[in-house]
Coordinates of C-alpha atoms and ligand atoms in Angstrom, one line a residue:
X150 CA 0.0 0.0 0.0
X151 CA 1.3 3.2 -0.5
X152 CA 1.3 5.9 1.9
X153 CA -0.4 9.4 2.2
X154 CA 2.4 11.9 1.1
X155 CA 3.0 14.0 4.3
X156 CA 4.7 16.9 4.8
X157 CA 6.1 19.1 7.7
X158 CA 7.4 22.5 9.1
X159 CA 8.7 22.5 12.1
X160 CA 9.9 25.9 13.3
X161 CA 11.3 26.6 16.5
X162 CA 9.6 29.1 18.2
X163 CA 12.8 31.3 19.2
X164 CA 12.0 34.5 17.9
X165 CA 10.3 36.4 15.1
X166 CA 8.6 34.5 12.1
X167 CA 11.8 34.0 10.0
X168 CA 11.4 34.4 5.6
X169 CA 13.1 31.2 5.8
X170 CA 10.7 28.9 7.6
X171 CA 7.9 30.4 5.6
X172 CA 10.4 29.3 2.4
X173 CA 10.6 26.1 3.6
X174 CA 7.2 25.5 4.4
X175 CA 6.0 26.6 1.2
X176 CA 7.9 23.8 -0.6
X177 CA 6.4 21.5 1.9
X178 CA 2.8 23.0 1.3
X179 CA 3.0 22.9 -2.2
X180 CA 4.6 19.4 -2.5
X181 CA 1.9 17.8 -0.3
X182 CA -0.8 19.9 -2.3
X183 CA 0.3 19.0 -5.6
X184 CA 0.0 15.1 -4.6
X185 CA -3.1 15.4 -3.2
X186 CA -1.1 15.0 0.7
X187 CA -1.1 16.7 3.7
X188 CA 1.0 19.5 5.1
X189 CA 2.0 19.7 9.1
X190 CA 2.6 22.1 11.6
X191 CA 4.7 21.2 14.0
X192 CA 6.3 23.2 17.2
X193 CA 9.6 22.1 17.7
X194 CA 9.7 24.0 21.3
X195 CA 12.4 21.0 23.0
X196 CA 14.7 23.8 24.2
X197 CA 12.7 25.5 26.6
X198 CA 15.8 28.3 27.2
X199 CA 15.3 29.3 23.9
X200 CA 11.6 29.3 23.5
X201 CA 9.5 32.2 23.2
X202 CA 5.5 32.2 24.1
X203 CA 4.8 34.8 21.6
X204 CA 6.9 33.0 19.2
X205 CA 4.5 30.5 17.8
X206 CA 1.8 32.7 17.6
X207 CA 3.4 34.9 15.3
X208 CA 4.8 32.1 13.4
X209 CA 1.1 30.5 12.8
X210 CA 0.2 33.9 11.7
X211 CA 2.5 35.0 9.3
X212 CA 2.2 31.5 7.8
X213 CA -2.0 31.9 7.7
X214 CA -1.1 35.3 5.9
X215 CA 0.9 33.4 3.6
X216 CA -2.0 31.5 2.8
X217 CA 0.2 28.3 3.6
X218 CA -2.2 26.6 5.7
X219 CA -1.6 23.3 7.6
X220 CA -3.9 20.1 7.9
X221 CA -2.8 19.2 11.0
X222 CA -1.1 21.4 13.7
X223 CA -1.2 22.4 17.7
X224 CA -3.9 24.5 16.7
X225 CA -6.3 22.8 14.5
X226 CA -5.4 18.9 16.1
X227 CA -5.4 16.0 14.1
X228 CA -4.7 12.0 14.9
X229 CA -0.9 12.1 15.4
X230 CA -1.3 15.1 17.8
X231 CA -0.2 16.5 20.1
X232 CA 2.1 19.1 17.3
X233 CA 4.2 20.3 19.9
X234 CA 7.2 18.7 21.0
X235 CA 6.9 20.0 24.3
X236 CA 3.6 17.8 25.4
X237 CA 5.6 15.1 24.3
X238 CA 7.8 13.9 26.7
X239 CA 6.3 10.6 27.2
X240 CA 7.0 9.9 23.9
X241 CA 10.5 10.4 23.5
X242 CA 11.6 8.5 27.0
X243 CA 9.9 5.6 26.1
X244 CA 11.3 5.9 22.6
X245 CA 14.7 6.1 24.0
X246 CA 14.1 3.2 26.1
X247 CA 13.4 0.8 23.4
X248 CA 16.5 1.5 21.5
X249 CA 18.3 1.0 24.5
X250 CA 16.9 -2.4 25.4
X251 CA 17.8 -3.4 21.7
X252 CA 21.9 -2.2 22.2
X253 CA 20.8 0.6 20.0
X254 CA 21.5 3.2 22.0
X255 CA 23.2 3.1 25.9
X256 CA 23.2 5.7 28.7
X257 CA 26.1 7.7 29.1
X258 CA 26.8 8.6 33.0
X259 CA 30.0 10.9 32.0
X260 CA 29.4 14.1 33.9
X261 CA 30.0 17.8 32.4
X262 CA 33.1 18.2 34.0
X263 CA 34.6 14.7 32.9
X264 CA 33.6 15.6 29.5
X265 CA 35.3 19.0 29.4
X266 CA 38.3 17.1 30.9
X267 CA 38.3 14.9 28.0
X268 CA 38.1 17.4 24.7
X269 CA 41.2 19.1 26.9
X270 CA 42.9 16.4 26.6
X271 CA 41.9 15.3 22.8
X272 CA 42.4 19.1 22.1
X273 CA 46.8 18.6 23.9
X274 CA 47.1 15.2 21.9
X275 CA 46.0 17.0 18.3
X276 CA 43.6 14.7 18.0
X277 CA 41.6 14.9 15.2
X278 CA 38.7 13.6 16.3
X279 CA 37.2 15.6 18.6
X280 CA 33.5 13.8 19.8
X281 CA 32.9 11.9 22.6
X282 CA 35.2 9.3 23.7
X283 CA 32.6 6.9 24.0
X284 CA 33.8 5.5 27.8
X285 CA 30.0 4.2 28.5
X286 CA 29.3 2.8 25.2
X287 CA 30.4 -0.9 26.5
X288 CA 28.9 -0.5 30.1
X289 CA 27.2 -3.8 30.5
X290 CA 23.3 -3.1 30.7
X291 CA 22.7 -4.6 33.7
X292 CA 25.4 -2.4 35.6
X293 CA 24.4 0.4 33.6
X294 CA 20.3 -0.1 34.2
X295 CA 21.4 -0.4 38.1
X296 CA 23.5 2.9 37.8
X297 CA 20.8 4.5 36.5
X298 CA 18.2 3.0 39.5
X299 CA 20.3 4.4 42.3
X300 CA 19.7 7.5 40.7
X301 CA 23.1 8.6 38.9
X302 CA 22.3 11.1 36.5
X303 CA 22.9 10.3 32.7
X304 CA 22.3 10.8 29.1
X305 CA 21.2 8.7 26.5
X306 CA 23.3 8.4 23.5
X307 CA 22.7 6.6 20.1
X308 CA 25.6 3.7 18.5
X309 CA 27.5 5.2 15.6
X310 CA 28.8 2.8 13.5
X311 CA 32.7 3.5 14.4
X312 CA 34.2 3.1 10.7
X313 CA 33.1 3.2 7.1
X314 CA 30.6 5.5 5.6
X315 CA 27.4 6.8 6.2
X316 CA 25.3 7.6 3.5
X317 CA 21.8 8.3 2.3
X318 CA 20.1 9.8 -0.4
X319 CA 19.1 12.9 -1.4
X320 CA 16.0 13.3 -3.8
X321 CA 17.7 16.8 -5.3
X322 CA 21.2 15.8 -4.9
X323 CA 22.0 12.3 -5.3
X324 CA 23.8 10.5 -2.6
X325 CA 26.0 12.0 0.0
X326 CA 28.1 10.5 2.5
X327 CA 30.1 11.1 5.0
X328 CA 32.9 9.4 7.1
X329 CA 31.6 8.0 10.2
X330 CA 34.4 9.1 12.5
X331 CA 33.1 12.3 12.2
X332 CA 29.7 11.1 13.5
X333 CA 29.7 11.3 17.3
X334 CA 27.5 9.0 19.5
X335 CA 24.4 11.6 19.5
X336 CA 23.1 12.1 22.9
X337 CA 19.4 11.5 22.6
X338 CA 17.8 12.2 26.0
X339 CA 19.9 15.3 27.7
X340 CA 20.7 14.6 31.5
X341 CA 17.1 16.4 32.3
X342 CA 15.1 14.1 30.5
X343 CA 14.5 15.8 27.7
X344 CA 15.1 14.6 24.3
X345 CA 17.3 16.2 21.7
X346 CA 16.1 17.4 18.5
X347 CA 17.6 14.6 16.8
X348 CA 15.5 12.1 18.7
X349 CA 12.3 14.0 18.7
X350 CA 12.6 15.4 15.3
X351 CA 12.7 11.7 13.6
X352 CA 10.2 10.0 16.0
X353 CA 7.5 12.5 15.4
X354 CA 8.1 12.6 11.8
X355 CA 7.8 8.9 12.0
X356 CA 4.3 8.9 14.1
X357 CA 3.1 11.6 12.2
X358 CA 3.6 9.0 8.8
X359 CA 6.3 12.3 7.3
X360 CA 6.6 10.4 3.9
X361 CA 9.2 13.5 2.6
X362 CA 11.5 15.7 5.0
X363 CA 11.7 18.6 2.5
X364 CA 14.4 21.5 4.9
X365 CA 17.3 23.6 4.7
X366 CA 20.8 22.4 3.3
X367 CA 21.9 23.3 6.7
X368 CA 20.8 19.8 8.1
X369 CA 22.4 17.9 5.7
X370 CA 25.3 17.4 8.2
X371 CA 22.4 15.6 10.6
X372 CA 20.8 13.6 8.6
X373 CA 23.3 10.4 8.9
X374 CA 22.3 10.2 12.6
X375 CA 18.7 10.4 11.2
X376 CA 19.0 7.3 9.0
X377 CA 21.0 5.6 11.7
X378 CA 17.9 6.3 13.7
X379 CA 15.1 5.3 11.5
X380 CA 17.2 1.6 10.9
X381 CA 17.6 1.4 14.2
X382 CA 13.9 1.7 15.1
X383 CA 13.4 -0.2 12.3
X384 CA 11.1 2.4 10.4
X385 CA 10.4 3.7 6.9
X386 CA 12.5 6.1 5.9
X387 CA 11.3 9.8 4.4
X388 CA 12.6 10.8 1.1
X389 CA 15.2 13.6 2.0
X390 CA 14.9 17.0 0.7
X391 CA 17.2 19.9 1.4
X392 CA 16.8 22.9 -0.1
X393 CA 19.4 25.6 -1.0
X394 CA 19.7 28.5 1.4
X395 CA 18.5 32.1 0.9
X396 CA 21.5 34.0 1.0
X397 CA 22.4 37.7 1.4
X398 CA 23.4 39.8 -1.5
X399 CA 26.4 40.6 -0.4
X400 CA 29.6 39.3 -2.4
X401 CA 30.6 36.4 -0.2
X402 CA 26.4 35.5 -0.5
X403 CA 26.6 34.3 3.0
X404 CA 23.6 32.6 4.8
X405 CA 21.1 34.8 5.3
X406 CA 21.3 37.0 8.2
X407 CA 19.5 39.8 9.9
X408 CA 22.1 42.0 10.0
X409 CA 22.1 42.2 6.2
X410 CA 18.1 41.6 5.1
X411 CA 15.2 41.8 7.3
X412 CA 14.4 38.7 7.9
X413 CA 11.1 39.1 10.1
X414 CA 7.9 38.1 7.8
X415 CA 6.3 40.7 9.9
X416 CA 8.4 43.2 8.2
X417 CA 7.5 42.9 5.1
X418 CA 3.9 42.9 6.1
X419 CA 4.8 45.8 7.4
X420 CA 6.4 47.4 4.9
X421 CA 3.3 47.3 2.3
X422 CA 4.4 43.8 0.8
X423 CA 1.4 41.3 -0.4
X424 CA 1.3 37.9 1.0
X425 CA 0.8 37.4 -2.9
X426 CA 4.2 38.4 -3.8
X427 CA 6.2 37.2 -0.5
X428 CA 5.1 33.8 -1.6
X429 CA 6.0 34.2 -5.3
X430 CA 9.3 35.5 -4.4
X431 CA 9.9 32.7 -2.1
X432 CA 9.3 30.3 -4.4
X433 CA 11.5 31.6 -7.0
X434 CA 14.3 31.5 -4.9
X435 CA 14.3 27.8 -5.1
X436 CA 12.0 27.0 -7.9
X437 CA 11.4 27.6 -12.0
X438 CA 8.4 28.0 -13.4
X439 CA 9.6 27.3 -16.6
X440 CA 9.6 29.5 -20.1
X441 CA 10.9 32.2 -17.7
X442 CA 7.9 32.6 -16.4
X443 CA 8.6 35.1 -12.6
X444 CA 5.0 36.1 -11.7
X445 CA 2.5 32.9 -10.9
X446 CA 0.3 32.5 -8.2
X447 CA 0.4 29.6 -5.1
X448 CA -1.9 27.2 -6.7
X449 CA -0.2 28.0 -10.3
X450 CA 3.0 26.7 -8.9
X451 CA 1.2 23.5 -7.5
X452 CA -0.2 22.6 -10.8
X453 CA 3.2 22.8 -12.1
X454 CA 5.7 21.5 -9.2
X455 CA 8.0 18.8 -8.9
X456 CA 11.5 18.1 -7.7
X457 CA 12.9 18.7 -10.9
X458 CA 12.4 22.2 -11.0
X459 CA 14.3 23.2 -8.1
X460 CA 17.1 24.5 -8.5
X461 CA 20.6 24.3 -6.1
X462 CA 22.3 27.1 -6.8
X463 CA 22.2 29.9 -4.0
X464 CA 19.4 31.9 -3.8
X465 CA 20.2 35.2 -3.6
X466 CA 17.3 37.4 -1.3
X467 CA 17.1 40.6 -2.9
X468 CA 14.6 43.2 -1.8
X469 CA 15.1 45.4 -4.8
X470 CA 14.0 42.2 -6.7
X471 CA 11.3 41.6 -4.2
X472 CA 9.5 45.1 -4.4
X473 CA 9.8 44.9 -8.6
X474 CA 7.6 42.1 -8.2
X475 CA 5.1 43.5 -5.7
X476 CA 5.1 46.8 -8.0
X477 CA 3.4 43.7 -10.7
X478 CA 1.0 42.7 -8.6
X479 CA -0.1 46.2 -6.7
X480 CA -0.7 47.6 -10.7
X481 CA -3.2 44.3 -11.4
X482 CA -5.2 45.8 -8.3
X483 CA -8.4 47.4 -8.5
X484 CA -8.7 50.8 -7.1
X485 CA -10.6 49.7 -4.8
X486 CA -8.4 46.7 -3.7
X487 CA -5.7 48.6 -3.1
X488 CA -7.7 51.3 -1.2
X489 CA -8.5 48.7 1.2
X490 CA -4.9 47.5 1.3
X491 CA -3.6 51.0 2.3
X492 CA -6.7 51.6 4.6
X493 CA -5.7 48.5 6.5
X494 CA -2.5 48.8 7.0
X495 CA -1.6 52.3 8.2
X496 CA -4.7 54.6 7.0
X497 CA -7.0 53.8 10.0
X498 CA -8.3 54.8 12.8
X499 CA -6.6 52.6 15.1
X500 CA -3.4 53.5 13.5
X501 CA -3.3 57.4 13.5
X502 CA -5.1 57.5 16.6
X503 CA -1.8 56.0 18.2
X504 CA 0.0 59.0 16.2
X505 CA -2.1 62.0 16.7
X506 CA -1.2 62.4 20.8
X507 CA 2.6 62.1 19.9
X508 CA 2.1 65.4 17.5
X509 CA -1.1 66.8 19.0
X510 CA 0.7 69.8 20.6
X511 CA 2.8 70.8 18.1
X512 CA 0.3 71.2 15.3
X513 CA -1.3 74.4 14.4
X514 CA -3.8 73.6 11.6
X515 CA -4.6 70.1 10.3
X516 CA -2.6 69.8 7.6
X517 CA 0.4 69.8 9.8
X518 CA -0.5 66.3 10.8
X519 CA 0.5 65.4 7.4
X520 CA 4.3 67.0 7.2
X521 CA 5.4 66.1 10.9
X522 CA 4.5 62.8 11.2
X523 CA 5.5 61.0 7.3
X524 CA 8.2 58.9 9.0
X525 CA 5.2 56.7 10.6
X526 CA 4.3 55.3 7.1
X527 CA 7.8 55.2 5.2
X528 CA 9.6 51.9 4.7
X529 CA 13.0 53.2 4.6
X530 CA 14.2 56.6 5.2
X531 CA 16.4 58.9 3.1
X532 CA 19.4 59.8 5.2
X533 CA 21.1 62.3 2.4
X534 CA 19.8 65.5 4.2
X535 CA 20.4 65.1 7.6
X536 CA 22.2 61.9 8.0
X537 CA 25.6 63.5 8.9
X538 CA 23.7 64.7 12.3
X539 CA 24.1 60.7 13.2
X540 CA 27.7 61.4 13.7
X541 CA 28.2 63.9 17.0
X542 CA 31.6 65.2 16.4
X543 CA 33.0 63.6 19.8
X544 CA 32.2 60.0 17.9
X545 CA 34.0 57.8 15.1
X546 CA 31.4 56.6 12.3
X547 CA 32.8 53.1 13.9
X548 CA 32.0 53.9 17.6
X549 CA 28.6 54.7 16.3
X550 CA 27.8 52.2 13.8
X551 CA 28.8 49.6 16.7
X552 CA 26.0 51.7 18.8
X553 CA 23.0 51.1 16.3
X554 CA 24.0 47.6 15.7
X555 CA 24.1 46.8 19.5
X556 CA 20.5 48.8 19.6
X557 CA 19.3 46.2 16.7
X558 CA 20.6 43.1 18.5
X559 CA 19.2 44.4 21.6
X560 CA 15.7 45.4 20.4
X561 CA 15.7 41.8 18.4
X562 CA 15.7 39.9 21.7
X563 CA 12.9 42.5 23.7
X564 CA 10.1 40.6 24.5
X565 CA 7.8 43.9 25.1
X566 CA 8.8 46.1 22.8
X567 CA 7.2 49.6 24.0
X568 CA 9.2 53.1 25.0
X569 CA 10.0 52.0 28.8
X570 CA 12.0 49.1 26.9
X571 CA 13.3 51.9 24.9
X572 CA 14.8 54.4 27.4
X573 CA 16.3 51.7 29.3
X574 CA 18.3 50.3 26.2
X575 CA 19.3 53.7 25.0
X576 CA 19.8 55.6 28.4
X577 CA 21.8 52.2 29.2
X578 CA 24.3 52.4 26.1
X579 CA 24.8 55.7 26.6
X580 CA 26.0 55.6 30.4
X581 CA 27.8 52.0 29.7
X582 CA 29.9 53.9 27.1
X583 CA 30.2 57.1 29.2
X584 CA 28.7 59.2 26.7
X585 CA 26.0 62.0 27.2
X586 CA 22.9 61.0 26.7
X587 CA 22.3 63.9 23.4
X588 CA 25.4 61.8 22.1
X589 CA 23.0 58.8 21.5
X590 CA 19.4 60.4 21.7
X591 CA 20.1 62.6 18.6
X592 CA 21.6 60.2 16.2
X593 CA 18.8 57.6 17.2
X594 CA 16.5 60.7 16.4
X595 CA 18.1 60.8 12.9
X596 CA 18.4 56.9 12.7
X597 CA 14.8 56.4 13.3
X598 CA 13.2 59.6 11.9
X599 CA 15.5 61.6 9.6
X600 CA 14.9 64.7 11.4
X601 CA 16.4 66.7 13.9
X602 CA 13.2 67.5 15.7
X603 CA 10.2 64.9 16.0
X604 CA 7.8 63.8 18.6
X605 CA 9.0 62.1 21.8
X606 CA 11.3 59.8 20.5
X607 CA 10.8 56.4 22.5
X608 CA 7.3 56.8 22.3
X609 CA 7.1 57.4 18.0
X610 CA 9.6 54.2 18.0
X611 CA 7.2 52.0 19.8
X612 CA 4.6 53.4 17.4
X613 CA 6.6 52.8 14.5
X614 CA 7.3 49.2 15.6
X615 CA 10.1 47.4 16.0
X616 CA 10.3 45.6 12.3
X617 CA 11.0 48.8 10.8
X618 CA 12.4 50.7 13.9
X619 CA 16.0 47.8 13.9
X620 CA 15.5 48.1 10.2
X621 CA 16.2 51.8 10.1
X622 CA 18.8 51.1 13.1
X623 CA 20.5 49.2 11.2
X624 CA 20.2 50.6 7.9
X625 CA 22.1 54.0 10.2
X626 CA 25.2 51.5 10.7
X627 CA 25.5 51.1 7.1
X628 CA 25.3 54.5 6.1
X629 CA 27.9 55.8 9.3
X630 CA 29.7 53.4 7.7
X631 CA 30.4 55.7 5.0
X632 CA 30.9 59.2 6.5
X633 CA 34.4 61.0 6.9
X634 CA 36.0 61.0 10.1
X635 CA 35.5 64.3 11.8
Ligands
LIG755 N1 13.3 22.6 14.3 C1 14.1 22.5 13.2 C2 14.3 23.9 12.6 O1 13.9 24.8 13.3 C3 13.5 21.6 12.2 C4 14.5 21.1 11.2 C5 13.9 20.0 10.3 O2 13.1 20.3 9.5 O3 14.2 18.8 10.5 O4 14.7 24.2 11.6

């Protein structure tokens, strides 16, 4: 019999809704759609350090406003459920438990320190391989289930083969393999009992029947321990996908990274993009049409898709590419489409009722609304008029490029993203640095605004939100970049 092609995103929710998992989920989406499968949504929230509540909420968002919609998920339920790892637990132990009562996998009692000890030493000797030394892989399982009883703490590991070759195959790249001394023996369950992704990642894909494991390039490196896992249960195996990686255009075309692209979905919903032409851009960075065709629609690229029209070479992100292809789609709009589009997001009441206290005092007739308050609806700003004010004299364009980037990073990790938040960052950088405050509040002024006078600042950056507010920050450290020293 064969089975129901299944497909899967699993982000984890660690931040904002990244252009990347929507890429890879639209693969998935359209791959399950096209042969007549389902598509998954599953929360991959293992690492509880790094997890963030608000985090999968945005994600299942920004994906709905993709329009790439899931059959089965935390939300919506569905007979393989629960969809997120972290009501799983159960699962995974007893998972682990079979494998070790078939010699697949062993428990590891080697504490932190002794393993620290140990890459010291490997690290003196020049060794070349630097993984676990595997001390408990031969503990004898009665000794070692006794160990465990008197409640000695331990991890679970998984039995790489020690020599030879690893290899499996890729549907878009052929077979790839790779030495098995570079392999370590994966820990499994961590010493708190929780799995790793390894483990969870290919159990739930195999009891939620994941016929295709379409992801990112960057998981090629895992994906022996995978198969070692799947033979060692004994399971199926998924065909094995891995897509290219967006990159930056920059010259090196390095991963894509914040620091060079925005890489919050809520950004470019932000920023006047369609869901429309997010999607068709995503797909083109992996996919062809065919007869050169750039502009088609979700459900015209399902009619069309297979594997064979991806292609591997890197995908370069490029806004100036992306907002071409919204400019096609906006001028297919009726007028009155698009006055809805620009009623929704920033012509409405809720919107410019947030605005009109911020310049309320300082207008004199109406129409002043208009003139003081255009940086609340720009994407980017122009810096070419009063950019230079971003450099106080005292300061080197590198001391205070290094200032915005730090405000970026910082603002990327703020969990309530309002003016408080915003003082306390700022005022903070300035007095860690020794600087006076005008030395930071004035270039942040320009940075955010491009003008030397505008309404309270902290208050107009929470307004303005944060996509666009570490945007512009950001966008500052580039253009400090190239100023003169003073
Ligand atoms: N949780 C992993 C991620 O965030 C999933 C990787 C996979 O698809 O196997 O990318």
């Amino acid at each position: 019999m064969t089975r129901e092609i299944k497909t899967r995103i699993a982000p984890s929710p660690t931040g904002d809704p990244h252009v990347g998992t929507a890429y890879i989920a639209l693969f998935n989406y359209v791959f399950a759609k096209k042969n007549g499968g389902k598509f998954l949504l599953r929360i991959e929230d293992t690492d509880q350090t790094r997890c963030r509540a608000d985090s999968e909420k945005a994600i299942m968002e920004s994906l709905r406003w993709l329009g790439l919609e899931w059959d089965e998920g935390p939300d919506c339920g569905g007979a393989a459920g629960p969809y997120r790892q972290s009501e799983r637990q159960e699962i995974y132990l007893e998972h682990a438990n079979i494998l070790i009562e078939r010699n697949e996998a062993y428990r590891c009692f080697c504490t932190p320190e002794i393993l620290a000890k140990d890459r010291e030493q490997q690290q003196k000797d020049g060794n070349r391989r630097f993984g676990y030394n595997r001390r408990c892989r031969n503990i004898e399982p009665e000794v070692s289930a006794k160990r465990a009883a008197s409640g000695e703490p331990f991890t679970v590991r998984l039995k790489m083969p020690i020599d030879g070759t690893s290899v499996f195959r890729d549907e878009l790249r052929g077979d790839i393999s790779r030495p098995n001394e570079e392999l370590d023996d994966q820990v499994l369950i961590k010493s708190d009992g929780f799995p790793t992704y390894h483990l969870a990642n290919v159990v739930d894909d195999h009891l939620m029947g994941i016929t295709h494991v379409i992801r990112a390039e960057e998981w090629i490196p895992s994906t022996p321990k995978h198969v070692r896992l799947y033979d060692a249960f004994g399971w199926e195996m998924p065909v094995w996908v891995h897509m290219p990686l967006l990159r930056n255009a920059d010259k090196n075309k390095s991963k894509i990274s914040k620091r060079k692209n925005p890489v919050s979905l809520q950004y470019y919903k932000e920023i006047g993009i369609f869901p429309e032409t997010l999607v068709n851009f995503l797909a083109l960075m992996g996919f062809s049409f065919g007869n050169d065709v750039e502009k088609f629609s979700l459900n015209e690229m399902t009619e069309v898709f297979s594997f064979e029209k991806i292609s591997l070479g890197g995908p370069v992100f490029d806004l100036e590419k992306l907002t071409w292809l919204n400019g096609l789609y906006l001028r297919e709009k009726s007028q009155n489409q698009l006055l809805d589009d620009v009623m929704s997001l920033y012509l409405n009441k809720e919107y410019l009722s947030k605005i009109l206290p911020l310049v309320h005092e300082r207008m004199k007739t109406i129409t002043d609304f208009v003139d003081l308050t255009t940086f609340f609806f720009n994407a980017d700003l122009d810096y070419s008029l009063e950019g230079r004010l971003m450099l106080p004299k005292t300061r080197t364009p590198k001391e205070m490029s290094a200032l915005f980037e730090e405000a970026a990073e910082k603002i990327d990790v703020l969990v309530d993203y309002n003016h408080e938040e915003l003082d306390r960052i700022f005022r903070g950088m300035a007095e860690e640095r020794g600087w006076k405050i005008k030395e930071v509040f004035m270039p942040v002024r320009i940075a955010c605004f491009a003008r030397k006078a505008s309404p309270p600042l902290f208050e107009s950056m929470e307004v303005t939100g944060k996509e666009r507010i570490r945007r512009r920050l950001r966008k500052a450290a580039e253009f400090i970049k190239t100023l003169p020293v003073q």
